[in-house]
Coordinates of C-alpha atoms and ligand atoms in Angstrom, one line a residue:
M153 CA 20.2 -4.8 -33.9
A154 CA 21.3 -7.9 -31.9
E155 CA 18.3 -9.6 -30.3
N156 CA 17.9 -8.9 -26.6
T157 CA 18.8 -12.0 -24.9
K158 CA 18.8 -10.7 -21.4
P159 CA 16.0 -11.7 -18.9
V160 CA 12.9 -9.4 -18.7
L161 CA 11.1 -9.7 -15.4
R162 CA 8.0 -8.0 -14.0
F163 CA 6.3 -7.3 -10.7
A164 CA 2.5 -7.2 -11.5
P165 CA 0.7 -6.1 -8.4
S166 CA -3.2 -5.6 -8.3
P167 CA -3.8 -2.1 -6.7
T168 CA -6.4 -3.3 -4.2
G169 CA -4.6 -2.6 -1.1
M170 CA -1.1 -2.0 0.5
L171 CA 2.1 -3.5 -0.8
H172 CA 2.2 -6.5 1.6
I173 CA 5.1 -8.4 2.8
G174 CA 4.4 -11.3 0.3
G175 CA 4.2 -9.0 -2.7
A176 CA 7.2 -7.2 -1.6
R177 CA 9.1 -10.5 -1.5
T178 CA 8.0 -11.3 -5.0
A179 CA 9.1 -7.9 -6.2
L180 CA 12.5 -8.3 -4.5
F181 CA 13.1 -11.8 -6.1
N182 CA 12.3 -10.5 -9.6
W183 CA 14.3 -7.3 -9.1
L184 CA 17.2 -9.4 -7.8
Y185 CA 17.3 -11.7 -10.7
A186 CA 17.0 -8.8 -13.2
R187 CA 19.9 -7.0 -11.4
H188 CA 21.8 -10.2 -11.2
T189 CA 21.6 -11.0 -14.9
G190 CA 21.8 -7.4 -16.2
G191 CA 18.2 -7.7 -17.3
T192 CA 15.2 -5.5 -17.1
F193 CA 12.7 -5.2 -14.2
L194 CA 9.3 -3.8 -15.1
L195 CA 6.4 -2.8 -13.0
R196 CA 2.8 -3.4 -14.2
I197 CA -0.1 -2.3 -12.3
E198 CA -2.9 -4.8 -12.9
D199 CA -5.8 -2.4 -12.4
T200 CA -8.5 -4.2 -14.7
D201 CA -10.6 -4.7 -11.6
R202 CA -12.1 -1.3 -11.6
E203 CA -14.3 -1.9 -8.6
R204 CA -11.4 -2.9 -6.3
S205 CA -8.5 -0.9 -7.8
T206 CA -7.8 2.6 -6.2
P207 CA -5.2 5.4 -7.0
Q208 CA -4.3 5.3 -3.3
A209 CA -3.4 1.7 -3.5
V210 CA -1.2 2.4 -6.7
D211 CA 0.6 5.2 -4.7
A212 CA 1.1 2.7 -1.8
I213 CA 2.6 0.3 -4.1
L214 CA 4.9 2.8 -5.8
N215 CA 5.9 4.2 -2.3
G216 CA 6.6 0.8 -0.9
M217 CA 8.7 -0.1 -3.8
T218 CA 10.6 3.1 -3.7
W219 CA 11.1 2.8 0.1
M220 CA 12.4 -0.8 -0.4
G221 CA 14.8 0.5 -2.8
L222 CA 13.4 -1.7 -5.7
N223 CA 13.7 0.6 -8.6
W224 CA 12.0 -0.4 -11.8
D225 CA 13.1 0.1 -15.4
G226 CA 11.1 2.5 -17.8
E227 CA 7.5 3.6 -17.3
V228 CA 5.0 1.9 -15.0
I229 CA 2.6 0.0 -17.2
H230 CA -1.1 0.3 -16.4
Q231 CA -2.9 -2.8 -17.5
F232 CA -6.4 -1.3 -17.8
A233 CA -5.1 1.3 -20.5
R234 CA -4.3 -1.8 -22.7
A235 CA -7.8 -3.1 -22.8
A236 CA -8.2 -2.4 -26.5
R237 CA -5.2 -4.5 -27.2
H238 CA -6.4 -7.4 -25.0
R239 CA -9.7 -7.3 -27.0
E240 CA -7.7 -7.3 -30.3
I241 CA -6.1 -10.6 -29.3
A242 CA -9.4 -12.2 -28.2
E243 CA -10.9 -11.1 -31.7
K244 CA -7.9 -12.7 -33.4
L245 CA -8.2 -16.0 -31.6
L246 CA -11.9 -15.9 -32.5
A247 CA -11.2 -15.4 -36.1
E248 CA -8.7 -18.2 -36.0
G249 CA -11.1 -20.6 -34.5
K250 CA -8.9 -20.8 -31.2
A251 CA -11.9 -19.1 -29.2
Y252 CA -15.5 -19.1 -29.5
R253 CA -18.6 -17.2 -28.5
C254 CA -20.6 -18.6 -25.7
Y255 CA -24.1 -17.5 -25.4
A256 CA -25.0 -19.5 -22.2
T257 CA -27.0 -17.1 -19.8
A258 CA -26.3 -16.7 -16.3
D259 CA -29.3 -18.8 -15.2
E260 CA -28.2 -21.6 -17.6
L261 CA -24.9 -21.6 -16.1
T262 CA -26.2 -21.7 -12.5
Q263 CA -28.4 -24.6 -13.4
M264 CA -25.4 -26.4 -15.1
R265 CA -23.5 -26.0 -11.8
E266 CA -26.3 -27.1 -9.6
E267 CA -26.7 -30.2 -11.6
Q268 CA -23.0 -31.0 -11.6
K269 CA -23.0 -30.3 -7.8
A270 CA -26.0 -32.6 -7.4
A271 CA -24.3 -35.4 -9.4
G272 CA -21.0 -35.0 -7.2
K273 CA -19.1 -33.7 -10.3
P274 CA -16.7 -31.0 -10.4
M275 CA -18.2 -27.7 -11.2
R276 CA -16.9 -26.4 -14.4
Y277 CA -18.1 -24.9 -17.8
D278 CA -19.2 -28.0 -19.8
G279 CA -18.2 -26.5 -23.3
R280 CA -21.8 -26.4 -24.4
W281 CA -21.0 -23.7 -27.0
R282 CA -17.6 -25.0 -28.1
D283 CA -18.8 -26.7 -31.3
R284 CA -22.0 -25.0 -31.8
T285 CA -22.6 -22.5 -34.4
P286 CA -24.9 -19.5 -33.3
G287 CA -28.1 -19.4 -35.0
P288 CA -30.5 -16.5 -35.9
E289 CA -31.9 -16.7 -32.2
Q290 CA -28.5 -15.6 -30.8
E291 CA -28.6 -12.6 -33.0
G292 CA -27.9 -9.4 -30.9
K293 CA -27.8 -11.7 -27.7
P294 CA -24.9 -11.1 -25.1
Y295 CA -22.1 -13.6 -25.4
V296 CA -18.7 -14.1 -23.8
V297 CA -15.6 -15.2 -25.7
R298 CA -14.1 -18.4 -24.4
L299 CA -10.7 -20.1 -25.3
K300 CA -11.0 -23.4 -27.0
A301 CA -8.6 -25.2 -24.7
R302 CA -7.0 -28.6 -25.4
Q303 CA -9.1 -31.1 -23.8
E304 CA -6.9 -34.1 -24.0
G305 CA -3.5 -34.8 -22.6
E306 CA -2.0 -32.6 -19.9
T307 CA -0.4 -29.2 -19.5
I308 CA 2.9 -29.2 -17.8
V309 CA 4.1 -26.1 -15.9
H310 CA 8.0 -26.2 -15.9
D311 CA 8.7 -24.3 -12.7
V312 CA 12.1 -23.3 -11.5
V313 CA 10.9 -23.6 -7.9
L314 CA 8.5 -26.5 -7.9
G315 CA 9.8 -28.5 -10.7
H316 CA 7.4 -30.1 -13.3
V317 CA 3.8 -29.4 -12.3
R318 CA 1.3 -31.4 -14.3
F319 CA -2.3 -30.6 -14.9
E320 CA -4.8 -32.8 -16.8
N321 CA -6.4 -30.7 -19.5
A322 CA -9.8 -32.4 -18.8
Q323 CA -9.6 -30.7 -15.5
L324 CA -9.3 -27.2 -17.0
D325 CA -12.5 -25.7 -18.7
D326 CA -12.7 -23.3 -21.4
M327 CA -12.0 -20.0 -19.7
V328 CA -13.6 -16.6 -20.5
L329 CA -11.4 -14.1 -22.4
L330 CA -13.9 -11.4 -23.0
R331 CA -16.8 -10.8 -20.9
S332 CA -20.3 -9.9 -22.2
D333 CA -19.5 -6.3 -21.9
A334 CA -16.4 -6.9 -24.1
T335 CA -14.0 -6.2 -21.2
P336 CA -11.0 -8.5 -21.1
T337 CA -10.6 -10.8 -18.2
Y338 CA -7.6 -10.8 -15.9
M339 CA -6.4 -14.1 -17.5
L340 CA -6.3 -12.6 -21.0
A341 CA -4.8 -9.4 -19.9
V342 CA -1.9 -11.0 -18.0
V343 CA -1.0 -13.2 -20.9
V344 CA -1.2 -10.5 -23.6
D345 CA 0.8 -8.0 -21.4
D346 CA 3.6 -10.6 -20.6
A347 CA 3.9 -11.4 -24.3
D348 CA 3.9 -7.8 -25.4
M349 CA 6.3 -6.8 -22.7
G350 CA 8.8 -9.5 -23.8
I351 CA 8.6 -11.1 -20.2
T352 CA 11.0 -14.1 -20.1
H353 CA 10.5 -15.1 -16.5
V354 CA 7.3 -15.0 -14.5
I355 CA 8.1 -15.2 -10.8
R356 CA 5.1 -14.7 -8.5
G357 CA 3.4 -16.2 -5.5
A358 CA 2.3 -20.0 -5.6
D359 CA -1.3 -18.8 -5.4
H360 CA -0.9 -18.3 -9.3
L361 CA 0.3 -21.9 -10.0
N362 CA -3.2 -23.0 -11.1
N363 CA -3.4 -19.9 -13.3
A364 CA -0.2 -20.9 -14.9
A365 CA -1.7 -24.0 -16.5
R366 CA -4.6 -22.0 -18.0
Q367 CA -2.1 -19.3 -19.1
L368 CA 0.0 -21.7 -20.9
Q369 CA -3.0 -22.9 -22.9
L370 CA -3.7 -19.4 -24.0
I371 CA 0.0 -18.7 -24.7
E372 CA 0.0 -21.7 -27.0
A373 CA -3.1 -20.5 -28.9
M374 CA -1.5 -17.2 -29.3
G375 CA 1.7 -18.7 -30.5
A376 CA 3.6 -16.5 -28.0
A377 CA 6.8 -17.4 -26.3
I378 CA 6.4 -19.5 -23.0
P379 CA 8.2 -17.7 -20.2
I380 CA 10.1 -19.4 -17.5
Y381 CA 7.9 -19.9 -14.5
G382 CA 8.7 -19.7 -10.8
H383 CA 6.1 -19.9 -8.1
L384 CA 7.2 -18.8 -4.7
P385 CA 5.9 -20.7 -1.6
L386 CA 3.6 -18.6 0.7
I387 CA 4.7 -16.8 3.7
N388 CA 3.2 -18.1 7.0
G389 CA 3.0 -16.6 10.5
P390 CA 5.3 -17.5 13.2
D391 CA 2.9 -20.1 14.3
G392 CA 3.0 -21.8 10.8
A393 CA -0.5 -20.8 9.9
K394 CA -1.2 -18.6 6.8
L395 CA -0.1 -15.1 7.3
S396 CA -3.0 -13.0 8.3
K397 CA -3.9 -9.7 10.0
R398 CA -4.1 -11.5 13.2
H399 CA -0.2 -12.0 12.9
G400 CA 0.3 -8.2 13.0
A401 CA 1.5 -6.0 10.2
L402 CA 1.2 -7.2 6.7
A403 CA 1.9 -3.9 4.8
V404 CA 5.4 -2.9 4.0
E405 CA 4.6 0.5 5.1
A406 CA 3.8 -0.7 8.5
Y407 CA 7.3 -1.9 8.8
R408 CA 8.8 1.4 7.7
D409 CA 6.6 3.1 10.5
M410 CA 7.8 0.6 13.1
G411 CA 11.3 1.8 12.3
Y412 CA 12.8 -1.0 10.2
L413 CA 15.3 0.0 7.5
P414 CA 14.9 -0.8 3.9
E415 CA 18.2 -2.8 3.8
T416 CA 16.8 -4.9 6.8
M417 CA 13.6 -5.7 4.8
R418 CA 15.7 -6.5 1.7
N419 CA 17.7 -8.9 3.7
Y420 CA 15.0 -10.3 5.7
L421 CA 12.6 -10.9 2.8
L422 CA 15.4 -12.5 0.8
R423 CA 16.0 -15.0 3.6
L424 CA 12.2 -15.8 3.8
G425 CA 12.5 -18.4 1.0
W426 CA 15.9 -18.2 -0.2
S427 CA 19.4 -19.3 1.3
H428 CA 22.9 -19.0 0.8
G429 CA 24.5 -21.6 2.9
D430 CA 24.1 -20.5 6.6
D431 CA 24.2 -16.9 5.9
E432 CA 21.7 -14.8 7.7
I433 CA 23.3 -11.4 7.0
I434 CA 23.4 -10.9 3.2
S435 CA 23.9 -7.4 2.0
T436 CA 22.0 -6.1 -1.2
E437 CA 25.3 -6.2 -3.0
Q438 CA 25.8 -9.7 -2.1
A439 CA 22.3 -10.6 -2.8
V440 CA 22.5 -9.3 -6.3
A441 CA 25.7 -11.1 -6.8
W442 CA 24.5 -14.5 -5.5
F443 CA 20.8 -14.6 -6.3
N444 CA 19.5 -17.6 -8.3
F445 CA 16.4 -19.7 -8.5
E446 CA 17.9 -22.9 -7.5
S447 CA 18.1 -21.8 -3.8
I448 CA 14.6 -20.8 -3.5
G449 CA 12.9 -22.9 -0.8
K450 CA 10.1 -25.3 -2.0
S451 CA 8.1 -25.0 1.4
A452 CA 6.3 -22.1 3.1
A453 CA 8.6 -19.7 5.0
R454 CA 7.7 -18.6 8.4
M455 CA 7.8 -15.0 9.6
D456 CA 10.2 -14.6 12.7
Y457 CA 10.0 -11.3 14.2
K458 CA 12.9 -11.6 16.5
K459 CA 15.2 -12.3 13.6
L460 CA 13.8 -9.3 12.0
D461 CA 14.6 -7.2 15.0
N462 CA 18.2 -8.7 15.3
L463 CA 18.7 -8.0 11.6
N464 CA 17.5 -4.3 12.0
G465 CA 19.8 -3.8 15.0
H466 CA 22.7 -5.0 12.9
Y467 CA 21.9 -2.6 10.0
I468 CA 21.3 0.3 12.3
R469 CA 24.8 -0.5 14.0
E470 CA 26.4 -0.7 10.5
S471 CA 24.9 2.7 9.2
S472 CA 27.2 5.7 9.6
D473 CA 26.1 8.3 12.1
A474 CA 25.4 10.9 9.4
V475 CA 23.2 8.5 7.5
L476 CA 21.3 7.6 10.6
V477 CA 20.7 11.3 11.5
A478 CA 19.2 11.6 8.0
D479 CA 17.0 8.5 8.6
V480 CA 15.8 9.7 11.8
T481 CA 15.0 13.3 10.4
A482 CA 13.3 11.7 7.6
F483 CA 11.4 9.4 9.8
L484 CA 10.2 12.2 12.1
A485 CA 9.4 14.5 9.1
G486 CA 7.2 11.8 7.8
M487 CA 5.0 11.5 10.8
T488 CA 1.5 13.1 11.1
P489 CA 1.9 15.8 12.0
P490 CA 5.5 16.1 10.8
R491 CA 8.2 16.6 13.4
I492 CA 10.9 19.0 12.4
L493 CA 14.1 18.9 14.5
P494 CA 15.8 22.2 15.3
V495 CA 19.4 22.4 14.1
T496 CA 20.7 22.0 17.8
A497 CA 18.8 18.8 18.2
C498 CA 20.4 17.4 15.0
A499 CA 23.8 18.4 16.1
R500 CA 23.3 16.7 19.5
L501 CA 21.7 13.6 17.7
E502 CA 24.7 13.2 15.6
A503 CA 27.2 13.6 18.5
A504 CA 25.4 11.0 20.5
M505 CA 24.6 8.6 17.6
G506 CA 27.7 6.5 18.2
S507 CA 26.2 5.3 21.5
L508 CA 22.6 5.6 20.6
K509 CA 22.9 3.3 17.6
E510 CA 24.3 0.4 19.9
R511 CA 21.2 0.3 21.9
A512 CA 18.4 0.3 19.3
K513 CA 16.7 -2.4 17.2
T514 CA 14.5 0.1 15.3
L515 CA 14.4 3.8 14.5
V516 CA 11.4 4.1 16.9
E517 CA 13.6 2.7 19.7
L518 CA 16.5 5.0 18.6
I519 CA 14.2 8.0 18.6
A520 CA 12.8 7.1 22.0
G521 CA 16.4 6.9 23.4
A522 CA 17.4 10.2 21.9
E523 CA 14.3 12.1 22.9
F524 CA 16.0 13.9 25.7
L525 CA 18.3 15.6 23.2
F526 CA 15.5 17.1 21.2
T527 CA 14.1 19.7 23.5
D528 CA 15.5 21.8 26.3
G529 CA 14.3 22.0 29.9
P530 CA 13.6 19.7 32.7
R531 CA 12.6 16.1 31.8
T532 CA 9.4 14.3 32.4
L533 CA 10.4 11.0 34.2
D534 CA 9.3 7.6 33.0
E535 CA 8.5 5.1 35.5
A536 CA 12.0 3.6 35.9
A537 CA 13.5 7.2 36.2
A538 CA 11.0 8.1 38.8
K539 CA 12.0 5.1 40.8
L540 CA 15.6 6.5 40.9
L541 CA 14.6 9.9 42.0
T542 CA 13.3 8.9 45.5
P543 CA 14.0 11.4 48.3
E544 CA 17.2 9.7 48.8
G545 CA 18.1 9.9 45.1
R546 CA 17.2 13.5 45.0
A547 CA 19.4 14.2 48.1
T548 CA 22.4 12.6 46.4
L549 CA 21.7 14.6 43.3
A550 CA 21.6 17.8 45.2
A551 CA 25.0 17.0 47.1
V552 CA 26.9 16.1 44.0
L553 CA 25.8 19.1 42.1
P554 CA 28.4 21.6 43.6
A555 CA 31.3 19.2 42.7
L556 CA 30.0 19.0 39.2
E557 CA 29.6 22.7 39.0
A558 CA 33.2 23.2 40.1
T559 CA 34.5 21.4 36.9
Q560 CA 35.2 22.8 33.4
W561 CA 32.3 20.6 32.3
T562 CA 34.1 18.1 30.3
T563 CA 33.4 14.4 30.1
S564 CA 36.5 13.5 32.0
E565 CA 36.4 16.1 34.7
L566 CA 32.6 15.5 35.2
E567 CA 33.3 11.7 35.7
S568 CA 36.3 12.4 37.9
A569 CA 34.3 14.7 40.2
A570 CA 31.4 12.3 40.4
R571 CA 33.8 9.5 41.3
A572 CA 35.5 11.6 43.9
F573 CA 32.3 12.5 45.4
A574 CA 30.9 8.8 45.5
E575 CA 34.3 7.6 47.1
G576 CA 34.1 10.3 49.8
K577 CA 30.5 9.3 50.6
G578 CA 31.2 5.5 50.4
L579 CA 28.9 5.2 47.6
K580 CA 29.1 3.3 44.4
L581 CA 29.5 5.4 41.3
G582 CA 26.2 3.9 40.0
Q583 CA 24.5 5.3 43.1
V584 CA 25.4 8.8 42.1
A585 CA 25.2 8.4 38.4
Q586 CA 21.7 7.0 38.2
P587 CA 19.8 9.7 39.9
L588 CA 21.8 12.2 37.6
R589 CA 20.9 10.1 34.5
A590 CA 17.2 10.1 35.6
A591 CA 17.1 13.8 35.9
L592 CA 19.1 14.6 32.8
T593 CA 17.3 12.2 30.4
G594 CA 14.1 11.3 32.1
K595 CA 15.1 7.6 31.7
A596 CA 16.9 5.0 33.6
S597 CA 19.2 4.2 30.7
S598 CA 21.0 6.4 28.2
P599 CA 24.1 6.7 26.4
P600 CA 27.1 7.3 28.6
L601 CA 26.1 9.8 31.3
F602 CA 29.2 12.1 31.4
E603 CA 29.4 12.2 27.7
M604 CA 25.8 13.3 27.7
L605 CA 26.3 16.1 30.5
A606 CA 29.1 17.4 28.3
L607 CA 27.2 17.2 25.1
L608 CA 24.2 19.0 26.6
G609 CA 26.4 21.7 28.3
R610 CA 26.7 23.2 31.6
Q611 CA 23.5 25.5 31.4
E612 CA 21.2 23.0 29.9
S613 CA 22.4 20.2 32.2
L614 CA 22.0 22.2 35.4
A615 CA 18.6 23.3 34.4
R616 CA 17.5 19.7 34.2
L617 CA 19.5 18.4 37.3
T618 CA 18.4 21.2 39.6
A619 CA 14.6 20.6 38.7
Y620 CA 15.0 17.4 40.7
T621 CA 17.0 18.3 43.6
V622 CA 14.0 18.7 45.9
Ligands
LIG360 N1 -1.8 -9.2 -10.2 C1 -1.5 -10.5 -9.7 C2 -1.5 -10.3 -8.1 O1 -1.3 -9.2 -7.6 C3 -0.2 -11.1 -10.1 C4 -0.3 -11.6 -11.4 C5 1.0 -12.3 -11.9 O2 2.0 -12.1 -11.4 O3 0.9 -13.0 -12.9 O4 -1.6 -11.4 -7.2

């Protein structure tokens, strides 16, 4: 069988919370590169931290990825299930003399650090068991397994984003591979899994750059293939400070709930740290065709919510009416408690979608603008609508009604009747249309009034309008 030379990428989230915006961008970049090259995109859940990993967080990550349209290949890999394999590698390194048992107690290590601190030295493990053979007094005593890392020279991370990043080996201490309860550390698990999964490219957040140097030492000791690294600069808030809760939504789910479309998120997150000339609107298809590592930015990206809104408005307008009806009904059905639209409401929604979608930047805005189509009967007025239905507005409404009632109730006839009425009274069309709109929709702005009157029909429209004639 021919050797598989196609790239194999992975997204390796720790299930300790939601899929956040930074994680989603990491997943997207890996996914894009895999799809661009015809390679493989794997999903590995790094659930070795048993205290902090929760099944809810795993679900949130899988749901977030699915919603974003980032499909992974094959089964999800759970890191914790592979602990025996991680242990096996640690034992092998031990047998080969590439790792050693360290019997230093917690108290001893605390003392070591305190002395280092007092002497103004960096606090790191001093290798006290590196070349020491355990004696009879260590018999049955707890120990950890540490990597016998190279102490001289440097480790260079060749990074497709950041270039060659050098680390003095003297700065890296001998990291723990197996804890005293024989559980593998995160660093061991990552490297073993990447090697076993045949990962060719490790693309992840820049917060893992320091880990890369240590992981390289372990890869070298294992004799495994070195992947290509790419560390993505952080995402900052609009003010340039590190993105935090203070800046608002961090979880991908929150963006879904605010009514952003997955294609918007893909485009937006792509542009957060990757560019293609001056292009702002980049479809997923184009992104797959164009994605490369060379165009990933080297400095931190900044969230720009206005840009996100504008992009979302674009993708809403681009969507077909039928797709948007499906999006809206799915959005409403996903609410707690779920809102299920009756068939008549769906039909009205689809008929009005052409105008509704021109006015909305999010699905939430779109739904708010469509609310008057969902239920029958007189409307509750919002503040702006109430201002239009002053006694004077109500009088105009009452006066125009007979003229409307006399028509066949089509868009053009209704409009002509309202125009003729306005002219006859020396009013502008708006002075007649606005009270009508307020009573019909409960709002001061809506899709074209006469179309909406026709859409809602004679009986329903009159029920709403007559409610505000006094
Ligand atoms: N589990 C790590 C995280 O969620 C990622 C590790 C990696 O990509 O190597 O930050």
